[in-house]
mmCIF file of C-alpha atoms in Angstrom:
data_model
loop_
_atom_site.group_PDB
_atom_site.id
_atom_site.type_symbol
_atom_site.label_atom_id
_atom_site.label_comp_id
_atom_site.label_asym_id
_atom_site.label_seq_id
_atom_site.Cartn_x
_atom_site.Cartn_y
_atom_site.Cartn_z
ATOM 1 C CA UNK A 65 51.335 -27.047 104.156
ATOM 2 C CA UNK A 66 49.313 -25.934 101.177
ATOM 3 C CA UNK A 67 46.047 -24.100 100.686
ATOM 4 C CA UNK A 68 43.725 -23.143 97.855
ATOM 5 C CA UNK A 69 41.592 -20.099 97.306
ATOM 6 C CA UNK A 70 37.846 -20.481 97.025
ATOM 7 C CA UNK A 71 35.710 -19.236 94.143
ATOM 8 C CA UNK A 72 35.852 -15.691 95.503
ATOM 9 C CA UNK A 73 39.623 -15.697 95.976
ATOM 10 C CA UNK A 74 39.603 -16.171 99.744
ATOM 11 C CA UNK A 75 42.429 -18.142 101.305
ATOM 12 C CA UNK A 76 41.717 -20.345 104.298
ATOM 13 C CA UNK A 77 44.436 -20.120 106.956
ATOM 14 C CA UNK A 78 44.257 -23.086 109.344
ATOM 15 C CA UNK A 79 43.333 -22.417 112.962
ATOM 16 C CA UNK A 80 46.691 -23.526 114.388
ATOM 17 C CA UNK A 81 48.495 -21.055 112.104
ATOM 18 C CA UNK A 82 46.111 -18.223 113.042
ATOM 19 C CA UNK A 83 46.552 -19.018 116.732
ATOM 20 C CA UNK A 84 50.316 -18.889 116.381
ATOM 21 C CA UNK A 85 50.675 -15.857 114.073
ATOM 22 C CA UNK A 86 47.437 -13.910 114.456
ATOM 23 C CA UNK A 87 44.673 -12.768 112.140
ATOM 24 C CA UNK A 88 46.356 -9.959 110.164
ATOM 25 C CA UNK A 89 49.039 -10.341 107.490
ATOM 26 C CA UNK A 90 50.952 -8.216 105.015
ATOM 27 C CA UNK A 91 51.036 -9.780 101.570
ATOM 28 C CA UNK A 92 54.524 -9.496 100.077
ATOM 29 C CA UNK A 93 54.762 -10.286 96.380
ATOM 30 C CA UNK A 94 57.840 -11.448 94.498
ATOM 31 C CA UNK A 95 58.298 -12.479 90.866
ATOM 32 C CA UNK A 96 57.900 -16.170 91.689
ATOM 33 C CA UNK A 97 56.048 -16.306 95.026
ATOM 34 C CA UNK A 98 54.109 -14.488 97.716
ATOM 35 C CA UNK A 99 54.662 -14.399 101.463
ATOM 36 C CA UNK A 100 52.264 -13.697 104.299
ATOM 37 C CA UNK A 101 53.970 -11.696 107.035
ATOM 38 C CA UNK A 102 52.106 -11.520 110.353
ATOM 39 C CA UNK A 103 51.102 -8.055 111.539
ATOM 40 C CA UNK A 104 51.085 -7.561 115.297
ATOM 41 C CA UNK A 105 47.823 -6.474 116.889
ATOM 42 C CA UNK A 106 49.818 -3.797 118.711
ATOM 43 C CA UNK A 107 52.764 -2.897 116.433
ATOM 44 C CA UNK A 108 54.309 -0.538 119.000
ATOM 45 C CA UNK A 109 54.350 -3.273 121.645
ATOM 46 C CA UNK A 110 55.946 -5.639 119.113
ATOM 47 C CA UNK A 111 58.716 -3.114 118.411
ATOM 48 C CA UNK A 112 59.310 -2.625 122.129
ATOM 49 C CA UNK A 113 59.524 -6.384 122.637
ATOM 50 C CA UNK A 114 61.911 -6.798 119.702
ATOM 51 C CA UNK A 115 64.122 -3.989 121.017
ATOM 52 C CA UNK A 116 64.335 -5.717 124.386
ATOM 53 C CA UNK A 117 67.366 -4.555 126.330
ATOM 54 C CA UNK A 118 68.186 -1.873 123.756
ATOM 55 C CA UNK A 119 65.455 0.311 125.225
ATOM 56 C CA UNK A 120 67.613 0.986 128.257
ATOM 57 C CA UNK A 121 70.968 1.200 126.445
ATOM 58 C CA UNK A 122 72.609 4.480 125.532
ATOM 59 C CA UNK A 123 73.336 5.353 121.916
ATOM 60 C CA UNK A 124 77.066 5.129 122.677
ATOM 61 C CA UNK A 125 76.660 1.614 124.105
ATOM 62 C CA UNK A 126 74.684 0.498 121.050
ATOM 63 C CA UNK A 127 77.300 1.951 118.686
ATOM 64 C CA UNK A 128 80.106 0.248 120.624
ATOM 65 C CA UNK A 129 78.292 -3.107 120.412
ATOM 66 C CA UNK A 130 77.732 -2.699 116.673
ATOM 67 C CA UNK A 131 81.378 -1.766 116.108
ATOM 68 C CA UNK A 132 82.616 -4.724 118.174
ATOM 69 C CA UNK A 133 80.369 -7.121 116.273
ATOM 70 C CA UNK A 134 81.504 -5.711 112.913
ATOM 71 C CA UNK A 135 85.158 -6.072 113.900
ATOM 72 C CA UNK A 136 84.594 -9.664 115.034
ATOM 73 C CA UNK A 137 82.897 -10.515 111.733
ATOM 74 C CA UNK A 138 85.740 -8.870 109.801
ATOM 75 C CA UNK A 139 88.317 -10.943 111.717
ATOM 76 C CA UNK A 140 86.370 -14.129 110.914
ATOM 77 C CA UNK A 141 86.455 -13.250 107.212
ATOM 78 C CA UNK A 142 90.140 -12.297 107.305
ATOM 79 C CA UNK A 143 89.507 -8.604 106.708
ATOM 80 C CA UNK A 144 91.778 -6.531 108.942
ATOM 81 C CA UNK A 145 89.953 -3.192 108.625
#
């Protein structure tokens, strides 16, 4: 998909994209490109949704899960630490 800016620099975002991702975006600039990152209408609700089951987990449970995942990844790479 491609788009062009108009004479005043406005970028048209197609309706199907706006319906899927919303109306607000962060503009992230890089040396060779830009990215539009959708901004949730309710950022706190988005964080809660992303956290999912972690909301009800204890800190110790989360740490244990992270440690187990790190150990599994290390075994896959042949690192015995």
